[in-house]
CSV table of C-alpha atoms and ligand atoms in Angstrom, one decimal:
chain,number,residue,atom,x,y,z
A,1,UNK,CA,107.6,58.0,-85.9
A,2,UNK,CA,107.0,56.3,-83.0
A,3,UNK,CA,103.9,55.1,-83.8
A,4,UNK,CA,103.2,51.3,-84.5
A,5,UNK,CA,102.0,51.6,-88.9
A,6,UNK,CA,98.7,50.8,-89.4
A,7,UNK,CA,99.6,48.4,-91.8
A,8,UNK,CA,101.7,46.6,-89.5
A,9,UNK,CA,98.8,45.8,-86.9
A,10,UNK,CA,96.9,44.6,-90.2
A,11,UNK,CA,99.7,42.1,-90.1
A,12,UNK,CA,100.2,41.4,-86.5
A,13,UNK,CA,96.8,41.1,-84.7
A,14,UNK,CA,95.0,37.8,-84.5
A,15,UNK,CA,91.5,39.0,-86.4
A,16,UNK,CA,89.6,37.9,-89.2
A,17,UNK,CA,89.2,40.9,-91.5
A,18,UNK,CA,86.1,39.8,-93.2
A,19,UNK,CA,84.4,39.7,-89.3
A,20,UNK,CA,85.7,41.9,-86.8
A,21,UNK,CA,84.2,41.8,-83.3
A,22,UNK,CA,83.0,45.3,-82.3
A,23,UNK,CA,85.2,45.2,-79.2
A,24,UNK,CA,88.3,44.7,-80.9
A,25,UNK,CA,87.5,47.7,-83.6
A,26,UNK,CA,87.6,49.8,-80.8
A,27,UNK,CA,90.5,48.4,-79.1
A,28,UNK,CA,93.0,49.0,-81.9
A,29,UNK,CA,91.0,52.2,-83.0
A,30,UNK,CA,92.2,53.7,-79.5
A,31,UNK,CA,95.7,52.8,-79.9
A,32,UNK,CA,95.7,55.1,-82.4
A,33,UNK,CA,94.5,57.9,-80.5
A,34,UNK,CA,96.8,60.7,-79.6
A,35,UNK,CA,95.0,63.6,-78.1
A,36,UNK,CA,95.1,67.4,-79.8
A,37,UNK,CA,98.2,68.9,-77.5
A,38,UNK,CA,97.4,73.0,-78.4
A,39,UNK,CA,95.5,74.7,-75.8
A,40,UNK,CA,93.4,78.0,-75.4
A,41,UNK,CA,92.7,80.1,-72.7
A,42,UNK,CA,88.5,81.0,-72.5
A,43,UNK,CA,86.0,83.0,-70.1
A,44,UNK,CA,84.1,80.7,-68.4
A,45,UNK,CA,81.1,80.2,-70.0
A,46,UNK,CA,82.7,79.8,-73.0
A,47,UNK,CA,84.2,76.9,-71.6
A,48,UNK,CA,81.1,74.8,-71.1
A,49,UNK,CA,81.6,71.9,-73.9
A,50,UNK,CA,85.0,72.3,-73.9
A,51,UNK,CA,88.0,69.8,-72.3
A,52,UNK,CA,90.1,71.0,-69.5
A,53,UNK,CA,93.8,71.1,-70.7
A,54,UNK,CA,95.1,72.0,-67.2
A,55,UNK,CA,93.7,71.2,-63.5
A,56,UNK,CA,91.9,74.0,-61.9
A,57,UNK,CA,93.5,75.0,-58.7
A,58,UNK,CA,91.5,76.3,-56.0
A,59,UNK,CA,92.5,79.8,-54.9
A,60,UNK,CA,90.3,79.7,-51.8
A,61,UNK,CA,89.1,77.8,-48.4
A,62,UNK,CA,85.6,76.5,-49.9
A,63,UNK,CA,83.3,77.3,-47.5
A,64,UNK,CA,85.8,80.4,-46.9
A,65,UNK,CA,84.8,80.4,-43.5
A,66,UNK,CA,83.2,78.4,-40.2
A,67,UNK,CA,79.6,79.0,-41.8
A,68,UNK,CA,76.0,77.9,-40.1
A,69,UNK,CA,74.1,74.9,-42.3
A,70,UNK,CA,71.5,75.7,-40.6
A,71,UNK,CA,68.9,79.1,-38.9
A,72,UNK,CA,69.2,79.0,-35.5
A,73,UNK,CA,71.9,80.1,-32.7
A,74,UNK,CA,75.7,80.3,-32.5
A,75,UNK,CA,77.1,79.0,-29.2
A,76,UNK,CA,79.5,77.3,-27.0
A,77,UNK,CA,79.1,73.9,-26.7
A,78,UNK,CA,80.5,74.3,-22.8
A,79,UNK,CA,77.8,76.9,-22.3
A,80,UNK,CA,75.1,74.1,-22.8
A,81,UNK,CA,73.7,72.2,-20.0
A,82,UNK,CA,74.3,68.3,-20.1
A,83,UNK,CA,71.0,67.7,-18.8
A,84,UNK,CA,68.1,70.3,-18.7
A,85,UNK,CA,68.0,73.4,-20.0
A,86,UNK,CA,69.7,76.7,-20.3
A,87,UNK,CA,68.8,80.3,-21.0
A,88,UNK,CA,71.5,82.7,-22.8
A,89,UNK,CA,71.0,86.5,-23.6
A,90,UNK,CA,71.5,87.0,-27.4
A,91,UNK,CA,74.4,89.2,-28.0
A,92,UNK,CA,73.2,90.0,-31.5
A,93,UNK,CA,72.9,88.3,-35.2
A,94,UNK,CA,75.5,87.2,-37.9
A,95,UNK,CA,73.4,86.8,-41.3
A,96,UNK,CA,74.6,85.5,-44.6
A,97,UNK,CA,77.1,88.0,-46.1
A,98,UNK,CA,76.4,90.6,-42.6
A,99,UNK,CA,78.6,88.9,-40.0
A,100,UNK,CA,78.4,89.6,-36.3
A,101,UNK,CA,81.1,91.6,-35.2
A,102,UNK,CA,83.4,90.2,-33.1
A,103,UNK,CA,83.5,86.8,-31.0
A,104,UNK,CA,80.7,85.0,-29.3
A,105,UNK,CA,81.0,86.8,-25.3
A,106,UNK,CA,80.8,84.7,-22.5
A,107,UNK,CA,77.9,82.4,-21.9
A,108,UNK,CA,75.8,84.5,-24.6
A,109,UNK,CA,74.0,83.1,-28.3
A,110,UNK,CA,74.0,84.7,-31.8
A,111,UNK,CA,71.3,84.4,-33.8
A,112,UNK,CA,72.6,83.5,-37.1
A,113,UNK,CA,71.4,82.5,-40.5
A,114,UNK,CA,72.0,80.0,-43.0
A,115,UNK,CA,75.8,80.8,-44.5
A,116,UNK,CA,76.2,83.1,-41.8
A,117,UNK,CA,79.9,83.3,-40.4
A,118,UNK,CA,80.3,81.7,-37.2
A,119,UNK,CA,81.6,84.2,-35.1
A,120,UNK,CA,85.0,83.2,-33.0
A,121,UNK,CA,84.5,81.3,-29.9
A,122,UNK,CA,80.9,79.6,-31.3
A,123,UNK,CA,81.2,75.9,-32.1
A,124,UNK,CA,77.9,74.4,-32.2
A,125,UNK,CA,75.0,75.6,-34.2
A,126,UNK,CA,71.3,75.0,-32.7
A,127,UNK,CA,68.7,74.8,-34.7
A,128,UNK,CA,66.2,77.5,-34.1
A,129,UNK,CA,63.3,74.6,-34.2
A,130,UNK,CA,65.0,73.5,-30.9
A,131,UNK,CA,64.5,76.9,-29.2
A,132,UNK,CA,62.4,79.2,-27.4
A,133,UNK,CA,63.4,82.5,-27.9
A,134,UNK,CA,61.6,85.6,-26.2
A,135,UNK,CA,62.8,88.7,-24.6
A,136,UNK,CA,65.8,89.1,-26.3
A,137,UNK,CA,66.9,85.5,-24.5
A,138,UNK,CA,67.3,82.1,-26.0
A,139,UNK,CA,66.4,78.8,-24.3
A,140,UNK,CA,68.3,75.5,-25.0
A,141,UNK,CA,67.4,72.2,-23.9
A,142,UNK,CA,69.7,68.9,-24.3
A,143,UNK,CA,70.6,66.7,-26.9
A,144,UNK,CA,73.3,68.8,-28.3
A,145,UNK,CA,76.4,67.7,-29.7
A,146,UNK,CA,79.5,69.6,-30.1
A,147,UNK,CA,80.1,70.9,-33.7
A,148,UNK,CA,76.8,69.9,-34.8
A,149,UNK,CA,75.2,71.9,-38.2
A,150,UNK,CA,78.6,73.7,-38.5
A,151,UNK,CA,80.4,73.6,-41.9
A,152,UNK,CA,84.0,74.1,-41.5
A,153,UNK,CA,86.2,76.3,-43.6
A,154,UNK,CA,88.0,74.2,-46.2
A,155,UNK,CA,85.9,71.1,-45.8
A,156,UNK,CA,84.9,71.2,-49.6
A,157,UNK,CA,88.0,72.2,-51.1
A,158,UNK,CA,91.4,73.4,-49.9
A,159,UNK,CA,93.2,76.4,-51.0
A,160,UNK,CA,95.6,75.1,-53.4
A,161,UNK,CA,94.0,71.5,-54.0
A,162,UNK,CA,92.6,70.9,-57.5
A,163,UNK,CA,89.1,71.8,-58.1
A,164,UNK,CA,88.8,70.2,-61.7
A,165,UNK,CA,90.8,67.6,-63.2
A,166,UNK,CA,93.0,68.0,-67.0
A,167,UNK,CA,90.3,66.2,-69.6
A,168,UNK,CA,87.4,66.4,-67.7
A,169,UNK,CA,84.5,67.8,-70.0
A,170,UNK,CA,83.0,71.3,-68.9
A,171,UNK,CA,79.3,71.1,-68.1
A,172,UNK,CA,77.1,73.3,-66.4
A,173,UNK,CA,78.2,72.1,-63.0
A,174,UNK,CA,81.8,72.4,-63.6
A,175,UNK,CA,81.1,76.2,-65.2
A,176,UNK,CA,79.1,77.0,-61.6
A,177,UNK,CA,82.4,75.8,-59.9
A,178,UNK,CA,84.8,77.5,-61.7
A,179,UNK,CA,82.5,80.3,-60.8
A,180,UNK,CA,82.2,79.7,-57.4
A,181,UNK,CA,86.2,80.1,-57.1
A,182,UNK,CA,86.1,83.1,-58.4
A,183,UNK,CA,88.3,82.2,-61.8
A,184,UNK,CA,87.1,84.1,-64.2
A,185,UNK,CA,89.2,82.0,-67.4
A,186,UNK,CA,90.0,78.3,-67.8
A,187,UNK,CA,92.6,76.4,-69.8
A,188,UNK,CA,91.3,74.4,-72.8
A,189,UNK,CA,92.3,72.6,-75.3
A,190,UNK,CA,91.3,73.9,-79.0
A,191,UNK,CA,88.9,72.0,-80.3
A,192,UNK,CA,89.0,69.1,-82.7
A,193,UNK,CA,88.8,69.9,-86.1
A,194,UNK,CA,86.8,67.4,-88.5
A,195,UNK,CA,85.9,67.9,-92.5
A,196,UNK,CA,83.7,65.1,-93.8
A,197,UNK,CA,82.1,64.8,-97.1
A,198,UNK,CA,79.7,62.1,-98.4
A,199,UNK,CA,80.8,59.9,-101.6
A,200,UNK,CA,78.1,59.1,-104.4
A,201,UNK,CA,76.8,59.6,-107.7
A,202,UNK,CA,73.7,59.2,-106.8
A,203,UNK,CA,73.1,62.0,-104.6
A,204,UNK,CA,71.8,65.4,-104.7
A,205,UNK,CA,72.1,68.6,-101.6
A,206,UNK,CA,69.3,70.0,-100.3
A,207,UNK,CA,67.8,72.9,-103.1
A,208,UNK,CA,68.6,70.5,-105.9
A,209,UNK,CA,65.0,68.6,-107.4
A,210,UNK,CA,66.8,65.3,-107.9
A,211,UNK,CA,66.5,63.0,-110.9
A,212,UNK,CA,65.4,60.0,-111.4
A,213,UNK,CA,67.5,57.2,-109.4
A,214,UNK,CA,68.4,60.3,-107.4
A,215,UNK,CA,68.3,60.5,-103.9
A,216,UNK,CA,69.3,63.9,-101.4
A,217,UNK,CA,71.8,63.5,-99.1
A,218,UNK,CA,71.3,63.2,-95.4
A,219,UNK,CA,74.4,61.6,-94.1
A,220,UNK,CA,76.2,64.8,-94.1
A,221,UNK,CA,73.3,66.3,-92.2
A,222,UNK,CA,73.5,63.8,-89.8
A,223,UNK,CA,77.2,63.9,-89.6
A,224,UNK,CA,77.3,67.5,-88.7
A,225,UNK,CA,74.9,67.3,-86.2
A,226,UNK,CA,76.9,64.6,-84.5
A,227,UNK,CA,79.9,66.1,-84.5
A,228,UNK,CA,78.3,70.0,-83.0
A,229,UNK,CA,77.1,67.5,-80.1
A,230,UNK,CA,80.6,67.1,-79.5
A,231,UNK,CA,81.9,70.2,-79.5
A,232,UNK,CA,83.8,69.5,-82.8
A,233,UNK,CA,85.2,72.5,-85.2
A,234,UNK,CA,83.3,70.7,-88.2
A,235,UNK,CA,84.4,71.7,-92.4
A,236,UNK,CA,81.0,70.2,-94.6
A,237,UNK,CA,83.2,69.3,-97.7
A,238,UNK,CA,79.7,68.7,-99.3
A,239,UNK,CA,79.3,65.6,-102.1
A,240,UNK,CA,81.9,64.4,-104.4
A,241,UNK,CA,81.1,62.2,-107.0
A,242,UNK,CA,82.5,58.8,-107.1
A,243,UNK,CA,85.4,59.8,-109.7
A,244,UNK,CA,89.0,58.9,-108.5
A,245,UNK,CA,90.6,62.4,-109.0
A,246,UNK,CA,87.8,64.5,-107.4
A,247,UNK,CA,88.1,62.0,-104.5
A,248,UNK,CA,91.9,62.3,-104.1
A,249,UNK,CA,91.5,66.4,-104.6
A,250,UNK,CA,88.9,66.2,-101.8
A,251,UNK,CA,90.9,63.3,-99.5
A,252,UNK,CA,93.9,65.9,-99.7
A,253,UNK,CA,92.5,68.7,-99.2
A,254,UNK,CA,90.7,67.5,-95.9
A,255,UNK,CA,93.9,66.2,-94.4
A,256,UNK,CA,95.4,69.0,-94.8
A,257,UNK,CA,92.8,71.1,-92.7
A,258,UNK,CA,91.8,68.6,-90.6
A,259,UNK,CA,92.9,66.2,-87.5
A,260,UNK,CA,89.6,63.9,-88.7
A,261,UNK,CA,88.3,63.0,-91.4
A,262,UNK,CA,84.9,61.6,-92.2
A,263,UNK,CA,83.5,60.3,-95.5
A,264,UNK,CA,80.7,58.3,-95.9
A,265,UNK,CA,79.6,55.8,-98.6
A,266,UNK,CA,81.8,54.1,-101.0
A,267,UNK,CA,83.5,51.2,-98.7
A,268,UNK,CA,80.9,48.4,-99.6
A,269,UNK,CA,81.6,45.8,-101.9
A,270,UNK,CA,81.8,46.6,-105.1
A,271,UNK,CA,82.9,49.9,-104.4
A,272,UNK,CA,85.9,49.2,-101.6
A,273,UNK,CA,88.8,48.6,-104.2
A,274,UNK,CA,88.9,51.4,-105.7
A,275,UNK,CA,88.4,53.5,-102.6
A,276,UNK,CA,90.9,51.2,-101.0
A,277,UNK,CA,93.5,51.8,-103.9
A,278,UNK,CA,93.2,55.4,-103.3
A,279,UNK,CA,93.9,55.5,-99.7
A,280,UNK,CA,96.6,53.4,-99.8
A,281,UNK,CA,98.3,55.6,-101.7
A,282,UNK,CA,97.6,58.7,-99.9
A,283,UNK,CA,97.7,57.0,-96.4
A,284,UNK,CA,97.1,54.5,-94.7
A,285,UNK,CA,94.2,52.4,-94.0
A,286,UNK,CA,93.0,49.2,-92.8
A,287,UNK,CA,88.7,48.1,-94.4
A,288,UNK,CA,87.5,46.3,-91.9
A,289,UNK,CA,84.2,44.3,-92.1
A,290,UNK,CA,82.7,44.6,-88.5
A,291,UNK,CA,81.0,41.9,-86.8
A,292,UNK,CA,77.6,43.6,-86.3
A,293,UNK,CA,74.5,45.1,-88.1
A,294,UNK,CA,73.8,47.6,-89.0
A,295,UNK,CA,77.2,49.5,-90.3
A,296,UNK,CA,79.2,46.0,-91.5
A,297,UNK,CA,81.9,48.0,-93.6
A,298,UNK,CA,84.3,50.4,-92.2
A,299,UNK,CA,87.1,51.8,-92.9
A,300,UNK,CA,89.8,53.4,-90.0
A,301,UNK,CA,93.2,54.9,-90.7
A,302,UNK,CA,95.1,57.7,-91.9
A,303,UNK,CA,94.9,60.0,-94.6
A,304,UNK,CA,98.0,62.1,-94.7
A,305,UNK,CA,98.7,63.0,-90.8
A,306,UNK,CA,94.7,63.3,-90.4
A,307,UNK,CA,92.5,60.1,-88.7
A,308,UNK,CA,90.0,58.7,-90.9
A,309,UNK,CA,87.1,57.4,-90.8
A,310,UNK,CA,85.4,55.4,-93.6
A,311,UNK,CA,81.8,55.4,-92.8
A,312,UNK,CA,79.2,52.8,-94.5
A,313,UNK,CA,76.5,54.6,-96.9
A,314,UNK,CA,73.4,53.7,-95.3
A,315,UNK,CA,72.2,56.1,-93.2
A,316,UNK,CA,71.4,54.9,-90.0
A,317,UNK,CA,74.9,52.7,-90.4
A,318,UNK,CA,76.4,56.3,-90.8
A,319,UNK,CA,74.6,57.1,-87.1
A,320,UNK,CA,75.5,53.9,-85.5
A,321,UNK,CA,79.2,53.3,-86.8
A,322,UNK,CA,79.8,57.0,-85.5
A,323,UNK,CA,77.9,56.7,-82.0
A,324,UNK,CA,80.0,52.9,-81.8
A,325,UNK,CA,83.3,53.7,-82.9
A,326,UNK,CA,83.9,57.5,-84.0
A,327,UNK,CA,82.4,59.1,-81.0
A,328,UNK,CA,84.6,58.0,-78.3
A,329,UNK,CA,87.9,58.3,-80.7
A,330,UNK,CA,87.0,61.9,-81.1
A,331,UNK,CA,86.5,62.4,-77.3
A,332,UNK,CA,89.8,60.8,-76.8
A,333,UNK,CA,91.2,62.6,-79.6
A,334,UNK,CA,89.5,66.3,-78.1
A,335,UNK,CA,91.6,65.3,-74.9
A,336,UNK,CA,88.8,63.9,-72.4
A,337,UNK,CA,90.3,61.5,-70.1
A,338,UNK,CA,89.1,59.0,-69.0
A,339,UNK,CA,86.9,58.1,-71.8
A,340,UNK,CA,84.1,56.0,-70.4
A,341,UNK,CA,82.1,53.6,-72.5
A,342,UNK,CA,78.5,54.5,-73.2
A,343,UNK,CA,76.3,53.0,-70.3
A,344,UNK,CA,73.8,50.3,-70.9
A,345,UNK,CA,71.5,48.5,-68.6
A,346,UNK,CA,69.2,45.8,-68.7
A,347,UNK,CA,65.6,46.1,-69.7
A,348,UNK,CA,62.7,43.5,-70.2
A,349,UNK,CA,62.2,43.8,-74.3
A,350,UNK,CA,58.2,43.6,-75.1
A,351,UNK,CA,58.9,42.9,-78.9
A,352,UNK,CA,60.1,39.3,-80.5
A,353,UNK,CA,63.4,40.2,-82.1
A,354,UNK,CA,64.9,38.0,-84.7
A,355,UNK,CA,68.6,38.0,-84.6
A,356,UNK,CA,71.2,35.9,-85.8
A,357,UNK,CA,74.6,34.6,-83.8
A,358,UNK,CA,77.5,35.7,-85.0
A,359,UNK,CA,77.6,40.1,-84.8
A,360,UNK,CA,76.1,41.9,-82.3
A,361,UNK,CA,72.8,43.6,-83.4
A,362,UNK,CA,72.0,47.6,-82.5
A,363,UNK,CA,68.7,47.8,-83.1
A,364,UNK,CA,66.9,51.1,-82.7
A,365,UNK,CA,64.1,50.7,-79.8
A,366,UNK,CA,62.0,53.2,-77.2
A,367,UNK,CA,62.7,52.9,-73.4
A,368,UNK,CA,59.3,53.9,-71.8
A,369,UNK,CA,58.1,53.5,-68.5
A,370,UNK,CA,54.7,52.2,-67.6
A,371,UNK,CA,51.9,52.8,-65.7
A,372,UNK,CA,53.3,50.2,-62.7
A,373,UNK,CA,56.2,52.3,-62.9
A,374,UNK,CA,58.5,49.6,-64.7
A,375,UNK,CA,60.6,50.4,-68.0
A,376,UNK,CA,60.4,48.5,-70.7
A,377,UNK,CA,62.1,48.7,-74.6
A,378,UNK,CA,60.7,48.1,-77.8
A,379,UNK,CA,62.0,47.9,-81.1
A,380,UNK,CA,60.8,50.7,-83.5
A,381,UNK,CA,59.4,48.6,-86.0
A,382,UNK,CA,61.4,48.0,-89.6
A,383,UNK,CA,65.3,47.9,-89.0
A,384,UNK,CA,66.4,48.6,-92.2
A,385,UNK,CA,69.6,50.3,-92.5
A,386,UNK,CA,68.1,52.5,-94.9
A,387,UNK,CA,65.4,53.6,-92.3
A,388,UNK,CA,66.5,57.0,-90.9
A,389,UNK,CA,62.5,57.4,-89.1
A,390,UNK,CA,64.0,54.3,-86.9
A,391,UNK,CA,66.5,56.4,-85.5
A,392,UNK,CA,64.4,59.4,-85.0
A,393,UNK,CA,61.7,57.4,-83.2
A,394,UNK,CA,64.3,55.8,-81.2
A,395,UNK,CA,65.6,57.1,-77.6
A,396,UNK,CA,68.0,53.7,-77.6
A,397,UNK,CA,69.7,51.3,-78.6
A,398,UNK,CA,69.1,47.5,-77.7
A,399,UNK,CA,72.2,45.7,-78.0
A,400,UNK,CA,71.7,41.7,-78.6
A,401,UNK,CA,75.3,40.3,-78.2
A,402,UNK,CA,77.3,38.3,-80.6
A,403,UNK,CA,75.9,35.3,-79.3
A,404,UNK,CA,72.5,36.3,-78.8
A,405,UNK,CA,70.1,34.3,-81.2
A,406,UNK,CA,65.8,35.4,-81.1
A,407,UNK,CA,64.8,37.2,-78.4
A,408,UNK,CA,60.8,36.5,-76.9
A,409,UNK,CA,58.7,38.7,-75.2
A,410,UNK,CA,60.2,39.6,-71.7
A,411,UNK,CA,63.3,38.7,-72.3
A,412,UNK,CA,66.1,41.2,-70.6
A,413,UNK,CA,68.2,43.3,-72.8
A,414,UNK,CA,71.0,45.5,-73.1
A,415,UNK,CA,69.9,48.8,-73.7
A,416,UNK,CA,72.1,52.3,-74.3
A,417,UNK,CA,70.3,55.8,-73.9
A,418,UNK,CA,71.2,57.7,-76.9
A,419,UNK,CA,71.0,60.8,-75.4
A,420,UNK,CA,72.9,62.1,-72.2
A,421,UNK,CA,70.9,64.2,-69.3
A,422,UNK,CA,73.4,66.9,-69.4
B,501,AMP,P1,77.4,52.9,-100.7
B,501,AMP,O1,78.1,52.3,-99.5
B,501,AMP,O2,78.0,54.1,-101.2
B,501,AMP,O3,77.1,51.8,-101.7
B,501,AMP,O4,75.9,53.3,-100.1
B,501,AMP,C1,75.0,52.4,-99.5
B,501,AMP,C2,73.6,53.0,-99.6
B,501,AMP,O5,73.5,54.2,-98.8
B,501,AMP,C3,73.1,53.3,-101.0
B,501,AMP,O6,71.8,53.0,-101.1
B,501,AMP,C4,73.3,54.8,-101.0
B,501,AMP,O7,72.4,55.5,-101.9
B,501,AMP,C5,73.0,55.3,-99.6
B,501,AMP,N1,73.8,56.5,-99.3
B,501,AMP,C6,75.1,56.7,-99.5
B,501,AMP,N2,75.5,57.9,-99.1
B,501,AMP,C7,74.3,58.5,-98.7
B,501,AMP,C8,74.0,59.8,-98.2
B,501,AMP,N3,75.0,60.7,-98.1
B,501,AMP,N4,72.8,60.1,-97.9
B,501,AMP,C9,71.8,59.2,-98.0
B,501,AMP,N5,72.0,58.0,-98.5
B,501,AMP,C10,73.2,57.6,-98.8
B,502,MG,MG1,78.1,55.0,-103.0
């Protein structure tokens, strides 16, 4: 394998393991990160979600032909008088999809439409706000300029040129212009396939009445939702008890059907060892304690030929470890390229945030604009990691830098949208 070991970048990067900065998580996490190679072909709208494993060529002149941007006349530029005005019979009409037959005669105007095909020998469109048509005849003042609301053939895209990039994502747009070529099935890669399971005596599915000291389990929940969003092909290996051999069954058994695996709880203190033990013997993996709150303890690796990911137990560390580290691994790894990092922008906070120097803080806050029109972010109240309502009332993250101490009223902020427009 050509691949540098996990175990030796353990030894050869310059990091403290007991307080990784978030940035350089995610640095050596994407060295790690070769994309799924297998591709697929689908219909179109199957595609949308779905990564682009080859460019899309265009088979066609977009516009296909010399087309009017505007209702008005076709005419000859040379026709037109400099100064004053000039009278031309209308030789007939070229509408969107009902061309005029034939070229533009002599010192005559067509009437044409919107997408309408410029007949041969027109090459200036006048607007037919800038006429005054009666009799069958067409009167044209000055202030024209050759070429004007004419849309060449070609000047989108060429035949031949690339439409659509390899790893560009499939949204609505991209299924309109696959569409609008006329290509009725697109290359893709197959999509990433991720089993997960949470870890935990304590917890109980959904159905079960739980015990006392019992609680139901919502990371998985959460997990699958996360990973639909992303178009992943998810397996819900449901709970296993913290027991070493139904952890090792249930480690194995994911690798072996999945390119990702995702486990959450068991990789705090306390319980780390003995996790730890486990996957150093059936892979390969690095426990990292991250610089930042929530989601301190995380585990990244390999388990057999599979990526993994060990996820804190706390749910809303489960939701932001995977929106801050696992969702851009698993673009990268679905074959998206470029990955881009997560926008943020910069915000006046209305809430007095307390906030230690030394991790960088994602604390769950509402982006609202008010009634002068200005946006402004709030925290949601108690940030405990245990506090899944803080995540659901949030629309955002604020993110208070390493160095960042307590933030007053007005301060500016970093702030990430959790959820995209498209
Ligand atoms: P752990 O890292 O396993 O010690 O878990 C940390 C905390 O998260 C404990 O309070 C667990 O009960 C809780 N927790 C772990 N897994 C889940 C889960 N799947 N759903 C809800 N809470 C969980
Ligand atoms: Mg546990």
């Amino acid at each position: 394998m050509n691949e540098p070991g996990l175990r030796d970048l353990s030894c050869a990067d310059d990091y403290d393991p007991n307080s990784m900065p978030v940035d350089k998580a995610r640095e050596v996490i994407a060295r790690f990160l070769t994309p799924v190679s297998a591709t697929e072909r689908v219909h179109v709208r199957s595609a949308l979600g779905r990564v682009l494993a080859a460019d899309v060529i265009s088979p066609l002149d977009v516009p296909a032909h010399d087309n009017s941007a505007m209702d008005g006349y076709a005419v000859r530029f040379s026709d037109l008088a400099a100064d004053g005005e000039v009278t031309l019979p209308v030789a007939g009409t070229a509408f969107a999809g009902a061309p005029f037959a034939g070229p533009l005669p002599a010192a005559q105007a067509v009437r044409i439409m919107t997408g309408g095909v410029v007949p041969a020998g027109a090459d200036t469109i006048v607007m037919q706000e800038h006429v005054n048509a009666a009799g069958g005849r067409v009167t044209i003042g000055k202030g024209n300029r050759k070429g004007q609301n004419l849309r060449r053939a070609g000047e989108d895209l060429r035949a031949g040129a690339p439409a659509l990039r390899r790893g560009q994502a499939v949204r609505p747009a991209e299924v309109g212009l696959i569409a609008s070529l006329g290509i009725p099935e697109v290359e893709v890669y197959r999509r990433l396939r991720v089993a997960f399971f949470s870890t935990g005596d304590e917890l109980v599915s959904i159905g079960t009445v739980p015990k006392e000291g019992q609680i139901y389990d919502s990371n998985r929940y959460t997990i699958h939702g996360m990973l639909e969003r992303l178009g992943c092909e998810v397996m819900d290996m449901g709970v296993v008890r913290d027991d070493p051999a139904l952890l090792e069954a249930a480690f194995e058994k994911a690798a072996e059907a999945a390119d990702v695996v995702i486990t959450s709880g068991g990789v705090s203190v306390g319980e780390a060892d003995f996790v730890k033990e486990l996957l150093n013997k059936l892979g390969q993996v690095v426990f990292w304690k991250i610089a930042m709150k929530p989601g301190r303890p995380l585990a990244y690796g390999r388990v057999g030929n599979a990526h993994f990911f060990g996820l804190p137990g706390n749910p809303v560390s489960v939701m932001v470890t995977f929106y801050q580290f696992v969702r851009d691994a698993l673009l990268k790894l679905s074959g998206r390229d470029p990955v881009e990092p997560t926008p943020t922008f910069k915000v006046p906070c209305t809430s007095s945030l307390r906030k230690a120097p030394g991790r960088t803080e994602f604390q769950r806050a509402i982006l609202t604009r008010g009634t002068d029109g200005q946006m402004t972010v709030r925290v949601t109240g108690e940030q405990g990691s245990g506090i899944l309502r803080s995540m659901s009332e949030a629309n955002c993250f604020i993110i208070l830098p390493t160095d960042q101490g307590n933030v007053t009223p007005g301060t500016l902020v970093e702030v990430q949208l959790m959820e995209g427009v498209i």
